Amino acid sequence: MTTLQVTVWRGDESGALQRYEVPRFESQTVLDVVTAIQRDIDATLAYRFSCRVGMCGSCAMTVNGVARWTCRTHVAKVAVDNRLELKPLANLPVIRDLVTDMREFFDKWARARGRLTPTRTRDDDFERIAPTAPGREAANAGIECIGCGVCYSSCDVVAWRPDYLGPAALNRAWTLVNDARDGAQGERLRAVAGDAGCHACHTHLSCTERCPKGISPTAGIAGLKRAVARAAWKGEL
Ligand code: SF4
Ligand code: SF4
Ligand code: FES
């Protein structure tokens, strides 16, 4: 039987890599490998997953140096000479082993005003938005985000300045800037206009290259820069 040589981060920030030998199978995913270690070799290994089908965003890790969702990443695509190195996501505090603390990631969604502020009540009729409306199309391009943190972990600017809102929160803000139902546009543009907001993005594109859902946070951030400039020019900020 072919085996995989897998090194896995164990412990907190000051932990170390530990080596395991795992049977290799056809169509095996990286998440299958982690699960095999936890079930058959070392039950103390901590990791996070839920759906196993690319919907929940909880299984992201650093695989051979690159942030990826692991339930949809096949070993055959990423193993080099039958070797895998698995670490927790970068740019986030490590709780233990492959589990990171996602609080600051989601706190930044809140800082970017990443929630809908409705203008209608339950007594009003639904707002009708044509599928071809430009705002609807712009929002559609970013709406499938699963909050996996791959883009955030891949962003050099987040590494340099930890207060930067980051690609996922800014992508979320961009979907809402394009949402005709939302009533907090000025507040949201002010939230993303500061030093740690959209203007801190250096357009490195790592987020866009690595997003497993094919979203381009870079394009959304460029849209935010234009929207902030327009609002500033009109004296609305
Ligand atoms: S494009 Fe901007 S947000 Fe995306 S990785 Fe580069 S600096 Fe970060
Ligand atoms: S934008 Fe893509 S990479 Fe970033 S959190 Fe959403 S799904 Fe994950
Ligand atoms: S386990 Fe849900 S996206 Fe991977």
PDB file of N, CA, C and O in Angstrom, residues 163-203:
ATOM      1  N   ASP A 163      -4.603  45.655  11.636  1.00  0.00           N
ATOM      2  CA  ASP A 163      -5.900  46.338  11.706  1.00  0.00           C
ATOM      3  C   ASP A 163      -6.600  46.408  10.336  1.00  0.00           C
ATOM      4  O   ASP A 163      -7.776  46.778  10.255  1.00  0.00           O
ATOM      5  N   TYR A 164      -5.916  46.035   9.259  1.00  0.00           N
ATOM      6  CA  TYR A 164      -6.522  46.070   7.915  1.00  0.00           C
ATOM      7  C   TYR A 164      -7.762  45.176   7.883  1.00  0.00           C
ATOM      8  O   TYR A 164      -7.725  44.027   8.316  1.00  0.00           O
ATOM      9  N   LEU A 165      -8.861  45.717   7.357  1.00  0.00           N
ATOM     10  CA  LEU A 165     -10.121  44.966   7.350  1.00  0.00           C
ATOM     11  C   LEU A 165     -10.020  43.650   6.568  1.00  0.00           C
ATOM     12  O   LEU A 165     -10.683  42.673   6.900  1.00  0.00           O
ATOM     13  N   GLY A 166      -9.230  43.660   5.510  1.00  0.00           N
ATOM     14  CA  GLY A 166      -8.975  42.412   4.788  1.00  0.00           C
ATOM     15  C   GLY A 166      -9.979  42.142   3.682  1.00  0.00           C
ATOM     16  O   GLY A 166     -11.056  42.730   3.613  1.00  0.00           O
ATOM     17  N   PRO A 167      -9.617  41.208   2.777  1.00  0.00           N
ATOM     18  CA  PRO A 167     -10.413  40.985   1.567  1.00  0.00           C
ATOM     19  C   PRO A 167     -11.831  40.473   1.797  1.00  0.00           C
ATOM     20  O   PRO A 167     -12.749  40.873   1.079  1.00  0.00           O
ATOM     21  N   ALA A 168     -12.051  39.601   2.775  1.00  0.00           N
ATOM     22  CA  ALA A 168     -13.398  39.025   2.932  1.00  0.00           C
ATOM     23  C   ALA A 168     -14.389  40.064   3.446  1.00  0.00           C
ATOM     24  O   ALA A 168     -15.503  40.191   2.934  1.00  0.00           O
ATOM     25  N   ALA A 169     -13.992  40.832   4.463  1.00  0.00           N
ATOM     26  CA  ALA A 169     -14.888  41.852   5.023  1.00  0.00           C
ATOM     27  C   ALA A 169     -15.175  42.936   3.973  1.00  0.00           C
ATOM     28  O   ALA A 169     -16.311  43.420   3.857  1.00  0.00           O
ATOM     29  N   LEU A 170     -14.151  43.285   3.199  1.00  0.00           N
ATOM     30  CA  LEU A 170     -14.354  44.333   2.187  1.00  0.00           C
ATOM     31  C   LEU A 170     -15.207  43.807   1.033  1.00  0.00           C
ATOM     32  O   LEU A 170     -16.043  44.532   0.484  1.00  0.00           O
ATOM     33  N   ASN A 171     -15.030  42.528   0.681  1.00  0.00           N
ATOM     34  CA  ASN A 171     -15.897  41.931  -0.344  1.00  0.00           C
ATOM     35  C   ASN A 171     -17.352  41.954   0.111  1.00  0.00           C
ATOM     36  O   ASN A 171     -18.264  42.264  -0.658  1.00  0.00           O
ATOM     37  N   ARG A 172     -17.565  41.651   1.388  1.00  0.00           N
ATOM     38  CA  ARG A 172     -18.930  41.667   1.939  1.00  0.00           C
ATOM     39  C   ARG A 172     -19.501  43.091   1.886  1.00  0.00           C
ATOM     40  O   ARG A 172     -20.666  43.302   1.511  1.00  0.00           O
ATOM     41  N   ALA A 173     -18.663  44.067   2.269  1.00  0.00           N
ATOM     42  CA  ALA A 173     -19.133  45.460   2.221  1.00  0.00           C
ATOM     43  C   ALA A 173     -19.524  45.842   0.789  1.00  0.00           C
ATOM     44  O   ALA A 173     -20.530  46.519   0.565  1.00  0.00           O
ATOM     45  N   TRP A 174     -18.750  45.346  -0.183  1.00  0.00           N
ATOM     46  CA  TRP A 174     -19.024  45.685  -1.588  1.00  0.00           C
ATOM     47  C   TRP A 174     -20.358  45.093  -2.045  1.00  0.00           C
ATOM     48  O   TRP A 174     -21.123  45.742  -2.750  1.00  0.00           O
ATOM     49  N   THR A 175     -20.677  43.861  -1.601  1.00  0.00           N
ATOM     50  CA  THR A 175     -21.976  43.295  -1.996  1.00  0.00           C
ATOM     51  C   THR A 175     -23.109  44.161  -1.444  1.00  0.00           C
ATOM     52  O   THR A 175     -24.126  44.370  -2.101  1.00  0.00           O
ATOM     53  N   LEU A 176     -22.922  44.709  -0.236  1.00  0.00           N
ATOM     54  CA  LEU A 176     -23.988  45.519   0.374  1.00  0.00           C
ATOM     55  C   LEU A 176     -24.052  46.926  -0.212  1.00  0.00           C
ATOM     56  O   LEU A 176     -25.131  47.521  -0.285  1.00  0.00           O
ATOM     57  N   VAL A 177     -22.898  47.455  -0.636  1.00  0.00           N
ATOM     58  CA  VAL A 177     -22.911  48.764  -1.309  1.00  0.00           C
ATOM     59  C   VAL A 177     -23.771  48.671  -2.572  1.00  0.00           C
ATOM     60  O   VAL A 177     -24.398  49.648  -2.999  1.00  0.00           O
ATOM     61  N   ASN A 178     -23.837  47.471  -3.146  1.00  0.00           N
ATOM     62  CA  ASN A 178     -24.622  47.264  -4.366  1.00  0.00           C
ATOM     63  C   ASN A 178     -26.030  46.750  -4.102  1.00  0.00           C
ATOM     64  O   ASN A 178     -26.739  46.377  -5.036  1.00  0.00           O
ATOM     65  N   ASP A 179     -26.427  46.704  -2.830  1.00  0.00           N
ATOM     66  CA  ASP A 179     -27.733  46.162  -2.480  1.00  0.00           C
ATOM     67  C   ASP A 179     -28.737  47.304  -2.339  1.00  0.00           C
ATOM     68  O   ASP A 179     -28.674  48.088  -1.378  1.00  0.00           O
ATOM     69  N   ALA A 180     -29.670  47.372  -3.281  1.00  0.00           N
ATOM     70  CA  ALA A 180     -30.622  48.486  -3.318  1.00  0.00           C
ATOM     71  C   ALA A 180     -31.532  48.512  -2.095  1.00  0.00           C
ATOM     72  O   ALA A 180     -32.173  49.520  -1.809  1.00  0.00           O
ATOM     73  N   ARG A 181     -31.592  47.400  -1.335  1.00  0.00           N
ATOM     74  CA  ARG A 181     -32.499  47.342  -0.175  1.00  0.00           C
ATOM     75  C   ARG A 181     -31.873  47.942   1.081  1.00  0.00           C
ATOM     76  O   ARG A 181     -32.532  48.096   2.093  1.00  0.00           O
ATOM     77  N   ASP A 182     -30.561  48.251   1.012  1.00  0.00           N
ATOM     78  CA  ASP A 182     -29.838  48.624   2.225  1.00  0.00           C
ATOM     79  C   ASP A 182     -29.933  50.128   2.505  1.00  0.00           C
ATOM     80  O   ASP A 182     -29.874  50.947   1.585  1.00  0.00           O
ATOM     81  N   GLY A 183     -30.051  50.467   3.796  1.00  0.00           N
ATOM     82  CA  GLY A 183     -30.208  51.870   4.162  1.00  0.00           C
ATOM     83  C   GLY A 183     -29.046  52.446   4.957  1.00  0.00           C
ATOM     84  O   GLY A 183     -29.230  53.435   5.666  1.00  0.00           O
ATOM     85  N   ALA A 184     -27.877  51.824   4.883  1.00  0.00           N
ATOM     86  CA  ALA A 184     -26.743  52.335   5.681  1.00  0.00           C
ATOM     87  C   ALA A 184     -25.526  52.603   4.801  1.00  0.00           C
ATOM     88  O   ALA A 184     -24.390  52.359   5.205  1.00  0.00           O
ATOM     89  N   GLN A 185     -25.771  53.104   3.600  1.00  0.00           N
ATOM     90  CA  GLN A 185     -24.664  53.230   2.633  1.00  0.00           C
ATOM     91  C   GLN A 185     -23.592  54.224   3.094  1.00  0.00           C
ATOM     92  O   GLN A 185     -22.395  53.952   2.993  1.00  0.00           O
ATOM     93  N   GLY A 186     -24.010  55.394   3.611  1.00  0.00           N
ATOM     94  CA  GLY A 186     -23.019  56.386   4.041  1.00  0.00           C
ATOM     95  C   GLY A 186     -22.165  55.849   5.186  1.00  0.00           C
ATOM     96  O   GLY A 186     -20.930  55.962   5.182  1.00  0.00           O
ATOM     97  N   GLU A 187     -22.838  55.216   6.127  1.00  0.00           N
ATOM     98  CA  GLU A 187     -22.146  54.639   7.283  1.00  0.00           C
ATOM     99  C   GLU A 187     -21.131  53.576   6.832  1.00  0.00           C
ATOM    100  O   GLU A 187     -20.002  53.511   7.314  1.00  0.00           O
ATOM    101  N   ARG A 188     -21.541  52.756   5.885  1.00  0.00           N
ATOM    102  CA  ARG A 188     -20.653  51.678   5.419  1.00  0.00           C
ATOM    103  C   ARG A 188     -19.464  52.259   4.660  1.00  0.00           C
ATOM    104  O   ARG A 188     -18.325  51.823   4.862  1.00  0.00           O
ATOM    105  N   LEU A 189     -19.706  53.241   3.809  1.00  0.00           N
ATOM    106  CA  LEU A 189     -18.576  53.824   3.069  1.00  0.00           C
ATOM    107  C   LEU A 189     -17.595  54.504   4.023  1.00  0.00           C
ATOM    108  O   LEU A 189     -16.381  54.413   3.841  1.00  0.00           O
ATOM    109  N   ARG A 190     -18.113  55.137   5.064  1.00  0.00           N
ATOM    110  CA  ARG A 190     -17.198  55.736   6.057  1.00  0.00           C
ATOM    111  C   ARG A 190     -16.397  54.639   6.763  1.00  0.00           C
ATOM    112  O   ARG A 190     -15.214  54.795   7.041  1.00  0.00           O
ATOM    113  N   ALA A 191     -17.042  53.499   7.014  1.00  0.00           N
ATOM    114  CA  ALA A 191     -16.352  52.404   7.720  1.00  0.00           C
ATOM    115  C   ALA A 191     -15.208  51.817   6.896  1.00  0.00           C
ATOM    116  O   ALA A 191     -14.208  51.383   7.451  1.00  0.00           O
ATOM    117  N   VAL A 192     -15.357  51.797   5.579  1.00  0.00           N
ATOM    118  CA  VAL A 192     -14.312  51.179   4.745  1.00  0.00           C
ATOM    119  C   VAL A 192     -13.343  52.210   4.165  1.00  0.00           C
ATOM    120  O   VAL A 192     -12.362  51.842   3.519  1.00  0.00           O
ATOM    121  N   ALA A 193     -13.599  53.500   4.412  1.00  0.00           N
ATOM    122  CA  ALA A 193     -12.778  54.547   3.786  1.00  0.00           C
ATOM    123  C   ALA A 193     -11.512  54.853   4.568  1.00  0.00           C
ATOM    124  O   ALA A 193     -10.581  55.452   4.039  1.00  0.00           O
ATOM    125  N   GLY A 194     -11.451  54.439   5.821  1.00  0.00           N
ATOM    126  CA  GLY A 194     -10.305  54.817   6.663  1.00  0.00           C
ATOM    127  C   GLY A 194      -9.008  54.166   6.222  1.00  0.00           C
ATOM    128  O   GLY A 194      -8.967  53.403   5.273  1.00  0.00           O
ATOM    129  N   ASP A 195      -7.962  54.465   6.976  1.00  0.00           N
ATOM    130  CA  ASP A 195      -6.605  53.964   6.712  1.00  0.00           C
ATOM    131  C   ASP A 195      -6.512  52.451   6.616  1.00  0.00           C
ATOM    132  O   ASP A 195      -5.749  51.912   5.829  1.00  0.00           O
ATOM    133  N   ALA A 196      -7.297  51.776   7.467  1.00  0.00           N
ATOM    134  CA  ALA A 196      -7.231  50.314   7.503  1.00  0.00           C
ATOM    135  C   ALA A 196      -8.281  49.686   6.591  1.00  0.00           C
ATOM    136  O   ALA A 196      -8.545  48.495   6.650  1.00  0.00           O
ATOM    137  N   GLY A 197      -8.895  50.489   5.718  1.00  0.00           N
ATOM    138  CA  GLY A 197      -9.952  50.008   4.839  1.00  0.00           C
ATOM    139  C   GLY A 197      -9.463  49.746   3.429  1.00  0.00           C
ATOM    140  O   GLY A 197      -8.317  49.352   3.209  1.00  0.00           O
ATOM    141  N   CYS A 198     -10.333  50.044   2.452  1.00  0.00           N
ATOM    142  CA  CYS A 198     -10.044  49.635   1.070  1.00  0.00           C
ATOM    143  C   CYS A 198      -8.762  50.253   0.511  1.00  0.00           C
ATOM    144  O   CYS A 198      -8.090  49.641  -0.321  1.00  0.00           O
ATOM    145  N   HIS A 199      -8.388  51.449   0.982  1.00  0.00           N
ATOM    146  CA  HIS A 199      -7.198  52.092   0.404  1.00  0.00           C
ATOM    147  C   HIS A 199      -5.894  51.431   0.839  1.00  0.00           C
ATOM    148  O   HIS A 199      -4.840  51.708   0.270  1.00  0.00           O
ATOM    149  N   ALA A 200      -5.950  50.549   1.831  1.00  0.00           N
ATOM    150  CA  ALA A 200      -4.731  49.845   2.250  1.00  0.00           C
ATOM    151  C   ALA A 200      -4.403  48.679   1.319  1.00  0.00           C
ATOM    152  O   ALA A 200      -3.293  48.150   1.355  1.00  0.00           O
ATOM    153  N   CYS A 201      -5.362  48.261   0.497  1.00  0.00           N
ATOM    154  CA  CYS A 201      -5.129  47.124  -0.421  1.00  0.00           C
ATOM    155  C   CYS A 201      -4.097  47.508  -1.470  1.00  0.00           C
ATOM    156  O   CYS A 201      -4.201  48.547  -2.106  1.00  0.00           O
ATOM    157  N   HIS A 202      -3.096  46.668  -1.636  1.00  0.00           N
ATOM    158  CA  HIS A 202      -2.035  46.924  -2.621  1.00  0.00           C
ATOM    159  C   HIS A 202      -2.256  46.156  -3.918  1.00  0.00           C
ATOM    160  O   HIS A 202      -1.343  46.021  -4.727  1.00  0.00           O
ATOM    161  N   THR A 203      -3.448  45.595  -4.079  1.00  0.00           N
ATOM    162  CA  THR A 203      -3.808  44.897  -5.322  1.00  0.00           C
ATOM    163  C   THR A 203      -2.818  43.777  -5.658  1.00  0.00           C
ATOM    164  O   THR A 203      -2.444  43.587  -6.810  1.00  0.00           O
TER     165      THR A 203
END
